[in-house]
Tab-separated table of C-alpha atoms and ligand atoms in Angstrom:
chain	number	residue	atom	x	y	z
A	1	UNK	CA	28.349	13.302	-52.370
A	2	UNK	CA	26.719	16.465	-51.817
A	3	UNK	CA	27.901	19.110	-49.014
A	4	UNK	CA	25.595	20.620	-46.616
A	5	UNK	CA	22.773	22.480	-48.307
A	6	UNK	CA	19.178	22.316	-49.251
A	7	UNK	CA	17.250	20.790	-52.170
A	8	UNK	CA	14.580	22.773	-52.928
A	9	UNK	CA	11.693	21.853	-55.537
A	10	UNK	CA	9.724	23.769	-58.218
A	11	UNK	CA	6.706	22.401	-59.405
A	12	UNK	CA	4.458	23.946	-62.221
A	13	UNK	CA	2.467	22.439	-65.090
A	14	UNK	CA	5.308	21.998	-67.221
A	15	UNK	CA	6.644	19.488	-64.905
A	16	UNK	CA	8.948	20.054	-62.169
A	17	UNK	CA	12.953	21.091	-61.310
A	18	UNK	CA	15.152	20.603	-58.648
A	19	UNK	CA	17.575	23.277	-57.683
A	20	UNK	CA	20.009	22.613	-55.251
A	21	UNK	CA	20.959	25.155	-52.745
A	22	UNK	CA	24.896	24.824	-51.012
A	23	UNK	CA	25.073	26.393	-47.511
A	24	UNK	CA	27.782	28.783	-46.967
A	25	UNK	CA	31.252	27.010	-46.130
A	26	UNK	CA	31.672	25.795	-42.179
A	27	UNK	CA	33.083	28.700	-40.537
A	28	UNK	CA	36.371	27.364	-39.328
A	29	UNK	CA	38.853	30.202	-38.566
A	30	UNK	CA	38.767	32.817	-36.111
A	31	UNK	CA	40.812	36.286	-36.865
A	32	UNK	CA	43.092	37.538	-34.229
A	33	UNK	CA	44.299	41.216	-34.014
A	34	UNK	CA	47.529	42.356	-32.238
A	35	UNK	CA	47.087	45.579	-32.412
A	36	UNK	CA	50.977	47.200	-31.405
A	37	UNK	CA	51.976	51.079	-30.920
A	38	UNK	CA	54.214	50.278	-34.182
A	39	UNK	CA	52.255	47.375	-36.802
A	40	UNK	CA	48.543	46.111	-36.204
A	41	UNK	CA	49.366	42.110	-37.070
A	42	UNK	CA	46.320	40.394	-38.636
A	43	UNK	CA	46.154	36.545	-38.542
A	44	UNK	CA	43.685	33.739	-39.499
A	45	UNK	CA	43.753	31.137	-36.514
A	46	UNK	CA	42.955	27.595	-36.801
A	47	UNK	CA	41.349	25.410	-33.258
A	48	UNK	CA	44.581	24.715	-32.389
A	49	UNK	CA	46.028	27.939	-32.250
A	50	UNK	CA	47.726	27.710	-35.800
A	51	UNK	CA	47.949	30.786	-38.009
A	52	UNK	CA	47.187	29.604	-41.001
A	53	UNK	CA	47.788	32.977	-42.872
A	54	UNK	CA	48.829	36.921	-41.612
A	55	UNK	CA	49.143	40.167	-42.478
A	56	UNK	CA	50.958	42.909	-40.812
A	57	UNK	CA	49.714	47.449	-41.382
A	58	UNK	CA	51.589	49.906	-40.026
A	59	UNK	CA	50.137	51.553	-36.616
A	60	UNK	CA	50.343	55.034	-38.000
A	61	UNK	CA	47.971	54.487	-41.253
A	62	UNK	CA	44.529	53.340	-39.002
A	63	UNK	CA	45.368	55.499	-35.912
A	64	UNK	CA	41.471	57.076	-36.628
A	65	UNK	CA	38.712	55.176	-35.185
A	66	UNK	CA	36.636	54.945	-38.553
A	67	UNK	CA	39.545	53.955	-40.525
A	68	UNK	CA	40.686	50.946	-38.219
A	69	UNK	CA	36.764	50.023	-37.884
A	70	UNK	CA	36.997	49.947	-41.692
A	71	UNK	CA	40.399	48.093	-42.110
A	72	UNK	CA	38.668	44.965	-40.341
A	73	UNK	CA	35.698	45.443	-42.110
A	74	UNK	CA	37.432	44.551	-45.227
A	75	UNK	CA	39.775	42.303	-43.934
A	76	UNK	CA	36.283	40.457	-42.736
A	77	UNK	CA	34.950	40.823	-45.970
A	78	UNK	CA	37.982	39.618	-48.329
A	79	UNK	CA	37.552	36.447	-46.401
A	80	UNK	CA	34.161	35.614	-47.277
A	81	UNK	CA	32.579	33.533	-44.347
A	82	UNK	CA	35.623	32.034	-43.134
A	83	UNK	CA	35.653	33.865	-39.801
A	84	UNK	CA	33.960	32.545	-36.638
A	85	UNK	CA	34.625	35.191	-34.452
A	86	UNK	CA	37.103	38.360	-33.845
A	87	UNK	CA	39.247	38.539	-31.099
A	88	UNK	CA	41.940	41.716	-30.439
A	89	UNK	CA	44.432	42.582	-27.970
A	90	UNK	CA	43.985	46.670	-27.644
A	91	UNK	CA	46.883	48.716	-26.710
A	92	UNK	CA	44.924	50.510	-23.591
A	93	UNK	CA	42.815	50.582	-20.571
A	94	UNK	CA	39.508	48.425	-21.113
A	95	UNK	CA	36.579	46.736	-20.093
A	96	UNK	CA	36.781	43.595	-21.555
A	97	UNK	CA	33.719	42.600	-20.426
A	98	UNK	CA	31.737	45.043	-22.363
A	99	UNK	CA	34.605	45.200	-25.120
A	100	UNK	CA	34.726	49.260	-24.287
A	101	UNK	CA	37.717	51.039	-24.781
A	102	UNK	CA	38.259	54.196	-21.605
A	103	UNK	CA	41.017	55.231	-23.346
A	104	UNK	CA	44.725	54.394	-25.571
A	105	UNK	CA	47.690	56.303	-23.780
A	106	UNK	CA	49.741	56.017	-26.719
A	107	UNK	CA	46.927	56.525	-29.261
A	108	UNK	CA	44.599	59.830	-28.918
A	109	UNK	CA	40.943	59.821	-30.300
A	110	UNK	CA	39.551	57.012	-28.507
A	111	UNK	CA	38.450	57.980	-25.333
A	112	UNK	CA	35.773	56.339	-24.383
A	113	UNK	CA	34.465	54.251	-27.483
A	114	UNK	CA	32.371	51.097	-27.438
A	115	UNK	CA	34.554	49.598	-29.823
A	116	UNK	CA	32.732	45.926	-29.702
A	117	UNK	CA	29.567	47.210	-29.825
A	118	UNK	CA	30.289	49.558	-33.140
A	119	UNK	CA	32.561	45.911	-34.651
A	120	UNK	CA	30.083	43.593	-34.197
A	121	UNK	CA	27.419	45.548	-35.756
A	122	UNK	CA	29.500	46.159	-38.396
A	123	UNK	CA	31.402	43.026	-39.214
A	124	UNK	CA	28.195	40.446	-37.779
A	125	UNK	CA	29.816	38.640	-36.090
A	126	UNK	CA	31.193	37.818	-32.336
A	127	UNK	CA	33.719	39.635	-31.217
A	128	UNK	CA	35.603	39.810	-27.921
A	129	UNK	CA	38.487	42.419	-26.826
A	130	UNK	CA	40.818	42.871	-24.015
A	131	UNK	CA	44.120	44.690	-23.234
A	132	UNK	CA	47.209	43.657	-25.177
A	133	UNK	CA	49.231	42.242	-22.358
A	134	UNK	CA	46.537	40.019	-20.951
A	135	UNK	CA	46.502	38.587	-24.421
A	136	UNK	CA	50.208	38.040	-24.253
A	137	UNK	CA	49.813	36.147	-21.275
A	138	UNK	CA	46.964	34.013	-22.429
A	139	UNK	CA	48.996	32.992	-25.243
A	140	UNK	CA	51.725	32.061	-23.416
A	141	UNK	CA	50.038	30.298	-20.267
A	142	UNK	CA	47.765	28.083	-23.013
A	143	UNK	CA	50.660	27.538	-25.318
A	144	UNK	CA	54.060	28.806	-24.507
A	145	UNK	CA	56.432	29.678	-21.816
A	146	UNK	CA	53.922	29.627	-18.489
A	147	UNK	CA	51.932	26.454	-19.417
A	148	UNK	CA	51.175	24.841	-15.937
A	149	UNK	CA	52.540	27.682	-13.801
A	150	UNK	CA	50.445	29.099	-11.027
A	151	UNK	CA	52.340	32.899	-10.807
A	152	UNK	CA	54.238	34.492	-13.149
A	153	UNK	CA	54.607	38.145	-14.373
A	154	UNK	CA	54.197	38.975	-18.539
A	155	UNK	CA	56.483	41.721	-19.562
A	156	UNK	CA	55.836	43.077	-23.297
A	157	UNK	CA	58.459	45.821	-23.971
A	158	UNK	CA	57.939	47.924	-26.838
A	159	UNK	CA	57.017	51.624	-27.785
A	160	UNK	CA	55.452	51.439	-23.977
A	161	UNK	CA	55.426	48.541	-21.096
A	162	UNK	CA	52.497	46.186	-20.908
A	163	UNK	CA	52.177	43.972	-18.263
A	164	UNK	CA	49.939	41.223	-16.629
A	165	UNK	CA	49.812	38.969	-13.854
A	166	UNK	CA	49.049	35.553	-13.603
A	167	UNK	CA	47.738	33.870	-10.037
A	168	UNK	CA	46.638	30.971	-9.235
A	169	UNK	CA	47.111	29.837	-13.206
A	170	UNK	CA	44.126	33.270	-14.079
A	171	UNK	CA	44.732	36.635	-15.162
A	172	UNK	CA	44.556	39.075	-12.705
A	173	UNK	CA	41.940	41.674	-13.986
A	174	UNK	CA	39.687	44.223	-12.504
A	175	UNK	CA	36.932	45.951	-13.812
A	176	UNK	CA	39.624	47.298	-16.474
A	177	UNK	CA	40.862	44.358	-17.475
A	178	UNK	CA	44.891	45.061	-17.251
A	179	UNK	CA	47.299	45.354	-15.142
A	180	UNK	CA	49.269	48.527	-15.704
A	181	UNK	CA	52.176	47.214	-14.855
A	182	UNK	CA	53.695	49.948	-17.124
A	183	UNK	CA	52.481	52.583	-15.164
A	184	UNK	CA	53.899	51.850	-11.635
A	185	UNK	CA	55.935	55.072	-10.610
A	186	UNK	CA	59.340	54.264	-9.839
A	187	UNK	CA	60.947	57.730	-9.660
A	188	UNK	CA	59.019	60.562	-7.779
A	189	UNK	CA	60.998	63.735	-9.822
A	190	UNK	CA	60.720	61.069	-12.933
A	191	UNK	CA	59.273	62.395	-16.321
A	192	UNK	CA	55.914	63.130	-17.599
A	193	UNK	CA	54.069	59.371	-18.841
A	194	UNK	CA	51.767	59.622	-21.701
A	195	UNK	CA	49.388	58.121	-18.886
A	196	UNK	CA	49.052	61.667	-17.314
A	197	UNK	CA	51.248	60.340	-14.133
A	198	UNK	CA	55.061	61.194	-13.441
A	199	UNK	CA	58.252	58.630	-13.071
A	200	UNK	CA	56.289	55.286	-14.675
A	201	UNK	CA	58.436	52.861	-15.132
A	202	UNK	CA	57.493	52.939	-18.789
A	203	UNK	CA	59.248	56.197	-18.955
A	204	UNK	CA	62.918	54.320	-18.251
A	205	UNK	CA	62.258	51.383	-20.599
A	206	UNK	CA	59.940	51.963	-23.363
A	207	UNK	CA	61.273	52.104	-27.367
A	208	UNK	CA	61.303	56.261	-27.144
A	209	UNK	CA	62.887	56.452	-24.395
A	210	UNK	CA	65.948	54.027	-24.914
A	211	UNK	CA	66.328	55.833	-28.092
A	212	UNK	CA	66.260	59.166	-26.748
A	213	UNK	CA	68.777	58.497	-24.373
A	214	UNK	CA	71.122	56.538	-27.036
A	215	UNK	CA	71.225	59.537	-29.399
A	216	UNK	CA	71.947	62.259	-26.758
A	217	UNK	CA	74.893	59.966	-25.074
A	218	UNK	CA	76.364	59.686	-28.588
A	219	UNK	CA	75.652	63.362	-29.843
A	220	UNK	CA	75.264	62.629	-33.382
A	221	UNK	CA	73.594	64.601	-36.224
A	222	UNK	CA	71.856	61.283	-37.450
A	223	UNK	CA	69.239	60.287	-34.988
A	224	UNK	CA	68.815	56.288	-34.444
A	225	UNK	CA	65.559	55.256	-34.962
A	226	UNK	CA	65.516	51.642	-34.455
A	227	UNK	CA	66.617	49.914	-30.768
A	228	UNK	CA	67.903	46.801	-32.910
A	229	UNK	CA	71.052	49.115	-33.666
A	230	UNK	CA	71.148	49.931	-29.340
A	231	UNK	CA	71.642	45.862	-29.152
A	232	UNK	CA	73.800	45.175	-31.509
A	233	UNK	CA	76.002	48.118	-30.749
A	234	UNK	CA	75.705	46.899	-27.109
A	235	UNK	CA	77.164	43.465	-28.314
A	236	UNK	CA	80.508	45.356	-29.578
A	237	UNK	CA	80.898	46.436	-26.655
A	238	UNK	CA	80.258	50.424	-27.275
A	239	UNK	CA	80.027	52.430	-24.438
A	240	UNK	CA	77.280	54.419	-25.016
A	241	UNK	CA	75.235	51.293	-25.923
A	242	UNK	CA	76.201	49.398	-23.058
A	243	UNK	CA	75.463	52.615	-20.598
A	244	UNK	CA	71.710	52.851	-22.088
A	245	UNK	CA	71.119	48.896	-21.284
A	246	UNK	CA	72.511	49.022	-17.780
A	247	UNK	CA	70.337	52.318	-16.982
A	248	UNK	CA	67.428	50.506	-18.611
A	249	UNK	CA	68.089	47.067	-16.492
A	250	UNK	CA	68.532	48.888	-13.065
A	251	UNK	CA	65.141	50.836	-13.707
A	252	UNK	CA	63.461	47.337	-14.873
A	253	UNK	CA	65.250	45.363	-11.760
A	254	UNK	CA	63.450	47.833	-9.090
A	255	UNK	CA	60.432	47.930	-10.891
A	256	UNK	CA	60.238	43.821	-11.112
A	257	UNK	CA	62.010	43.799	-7.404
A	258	UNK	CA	58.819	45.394	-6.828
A	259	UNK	CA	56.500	42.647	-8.628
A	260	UNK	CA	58.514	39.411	-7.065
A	261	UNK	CA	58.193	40.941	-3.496
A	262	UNK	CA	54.091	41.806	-4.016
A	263	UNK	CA	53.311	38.426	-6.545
A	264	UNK	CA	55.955	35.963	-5.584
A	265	UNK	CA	56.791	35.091	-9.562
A	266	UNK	CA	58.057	31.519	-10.505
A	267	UNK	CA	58.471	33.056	-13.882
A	268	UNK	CA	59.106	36.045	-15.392
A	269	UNK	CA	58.331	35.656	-19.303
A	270	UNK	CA	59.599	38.917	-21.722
A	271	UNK	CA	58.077	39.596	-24.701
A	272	UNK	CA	57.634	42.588	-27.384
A	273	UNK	CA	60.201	44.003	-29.952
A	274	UNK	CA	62.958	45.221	-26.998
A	275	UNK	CA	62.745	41.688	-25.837
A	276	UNK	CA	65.199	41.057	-29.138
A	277	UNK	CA	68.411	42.610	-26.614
A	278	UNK	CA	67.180	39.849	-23.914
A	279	UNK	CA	70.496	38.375	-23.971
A	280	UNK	CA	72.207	41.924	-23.203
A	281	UNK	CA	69.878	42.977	-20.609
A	282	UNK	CA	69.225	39.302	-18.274
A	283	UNK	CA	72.251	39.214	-16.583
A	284	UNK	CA	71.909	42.980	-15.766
A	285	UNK	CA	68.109	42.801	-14.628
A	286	UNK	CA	68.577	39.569	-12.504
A	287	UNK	CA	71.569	41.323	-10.650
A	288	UNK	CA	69.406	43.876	-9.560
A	289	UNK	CA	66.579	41.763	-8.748
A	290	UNK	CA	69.364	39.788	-6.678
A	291	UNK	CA	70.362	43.269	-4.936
A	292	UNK	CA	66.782	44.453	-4.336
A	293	UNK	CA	64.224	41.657	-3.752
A	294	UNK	CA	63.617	39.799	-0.784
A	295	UNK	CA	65.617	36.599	-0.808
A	296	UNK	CA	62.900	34.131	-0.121
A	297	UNK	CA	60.445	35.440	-3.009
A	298	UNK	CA	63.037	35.075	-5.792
A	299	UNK	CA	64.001	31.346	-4.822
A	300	UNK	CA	63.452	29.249	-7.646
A	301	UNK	CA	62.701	32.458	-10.225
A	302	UNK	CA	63.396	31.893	-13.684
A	303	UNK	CA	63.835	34.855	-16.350
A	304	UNK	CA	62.932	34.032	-19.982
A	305	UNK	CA	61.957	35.181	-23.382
A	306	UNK	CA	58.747	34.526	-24.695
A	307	UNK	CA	58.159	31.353	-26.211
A	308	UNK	CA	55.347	32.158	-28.990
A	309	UNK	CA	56.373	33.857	-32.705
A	310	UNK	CA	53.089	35.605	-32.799
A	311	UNK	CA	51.340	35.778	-28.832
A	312	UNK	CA	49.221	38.572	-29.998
A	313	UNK	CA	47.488	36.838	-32.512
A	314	UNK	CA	47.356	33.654	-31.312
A	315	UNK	CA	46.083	34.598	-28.029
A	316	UNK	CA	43.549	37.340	-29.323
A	317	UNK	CA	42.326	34.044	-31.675
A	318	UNK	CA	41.745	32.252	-27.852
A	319	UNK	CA	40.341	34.556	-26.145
A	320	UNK	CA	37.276	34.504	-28.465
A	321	UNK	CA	37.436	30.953	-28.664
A	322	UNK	CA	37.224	30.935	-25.139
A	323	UNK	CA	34.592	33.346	-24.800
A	324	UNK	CA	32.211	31.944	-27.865
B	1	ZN	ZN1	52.467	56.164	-16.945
């Protein structure tokens, strides 16, 4: 049996032929970007939410607006009319609606840029963006931790803090689409953010900052790059480790104190990279919660890690599904 196509017929006075002409293959798969301060993750995403093949690029290497607009045109174009539709989870403040980027904190160069507009015209095909974290949480309210659950707060701890808000079962979203959970102040003397502001809470728990702190408590020549070694040092019981977890659950505890007494959370869900010391830090985080928060807004609150391997991709796959 023939697949879909048209038959298309030549006729001169040498008799005729019949040429038959096979449509391009259905269009099943829709690419997802998670685009992280560390790797941009790349994966083909099935209906269902299955990623059916990935690739992960380091941050550093498509930092420049042309070359990232490049990288996905050729990732686009090595997959030959598989792709439905593009959806990404951007590291910044954005319009989702519009797909416009107002600017990256942790990425310079792309103030302001119509990045769905320039992508589309490009690549030809639909494509929908939104912030990072309200990816995160689509991902995990449509497939993972928060299915069902009216409130809960999305953490993702990395190199910064992304954050989003789910109420009554949406995400809350404004004309910029995230919640900047990140970028609540928590310390009025606190450092400078990479947001412009002073004393984020970003500036107590993101991937810099942890590190930062590690290597001056343990005054070494060799500087730790990787918070992995923070965790596992932490489970050894050294001191230093230990000290830079507590500091960084007492700043996260006020912070989410905060959250549970505004949002009234049944769940908190962590995800990101310095999610991996989860076990180190809960016990920490919900004492302070316990401590800060009023009593009747944590009853029933449950902490946990996030459930999905890949919540960036997957849910930057349904938010264009969604949205096509
Ligand atoms: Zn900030």
């Amino acid at each position: 049996m023939l697949s879909r196509g048209f038959l298309f017929l030549y006729c001169n006075k040498q008799g005729y032929r019949i040429k038959y002409f096979q449509s391009r293959p259905a269009m099943k798969y829709i690419l997802g970007i998670d685009w992280g301060g560390t790797y941009i993750k790349s994966g083909l995403v099935d209906d269902k939410g299955k990623i059916v093949s990935k690739e992960v690029f380091a941050s550093t290497g498509l930092k420049k607006r042309d070359i990232f607009v490049g990288k996905l045109h050729s990732l686009v174009s090595a997959l030959g009319g598989k792709i439905k539709a593009v959806g990404i989870g951007a590291p910044g403040i954005i319009n989702s609606k519009d797909g416009f980027i107002y600017y990256l904190p942790n990425v310079p160069g792309w103030e302001n840029y119509p990045l769905k507009k320039v992508l589309r015209q490009k690549l030809k095909l639909p494509v929908f963006i939104d912030n990072d974290a309200n990816i995160f949480a689509l991902a995990e309210a449509r497939l993972g931790a928060a299915k069902d659950v009216e409130r809960a707060i999305f953490l993702t701890l990395g190199t910064g803090l992304g954050g989003a808000v789910i109420l009554n079962g949406k995400i809350l979203e404004g004309e910029t689409s995230a919640s900047e959970l990140g970028h609540v102040p928590i310390d009025l003397k606190g450092k400078r953010c990479n947001c412009g502001g002073r004393g984020c809470i970003e500036t107590f728990v993101g991937n810099k900052y942890l590190l930062d702190r590690y290597n001056k408590l343990k005054k070494q020549k060799t500087r730790i790059k990787e918070v992995s070694h923070i965790f596992k040092k932490a489970l050894t019981g050294e001191r230093e480790a230990l000290m830079v977890w507590r500091e960084f659950s007492k700043a996260l505890g006020m912070f989410l104190s905060g959250m549970i007494n505004v949002f009234n959370p049944q769940i908190i869900i962590f995800g990101g990279g310095v999610s991996g010391a989860f076990k180190v830090f809960k016990p920490l985080v919900t004492q302070q919660i316990h401590e800060q928060a009023m009593w009747p807004q944590v009853k029933g609150l449950k902490l946990v890690k996030a459930k999905l391997k890949d919540a960036g991709i997957v849910g930057a796959a349904i938010l264009a599904k969604e949205n096509l």
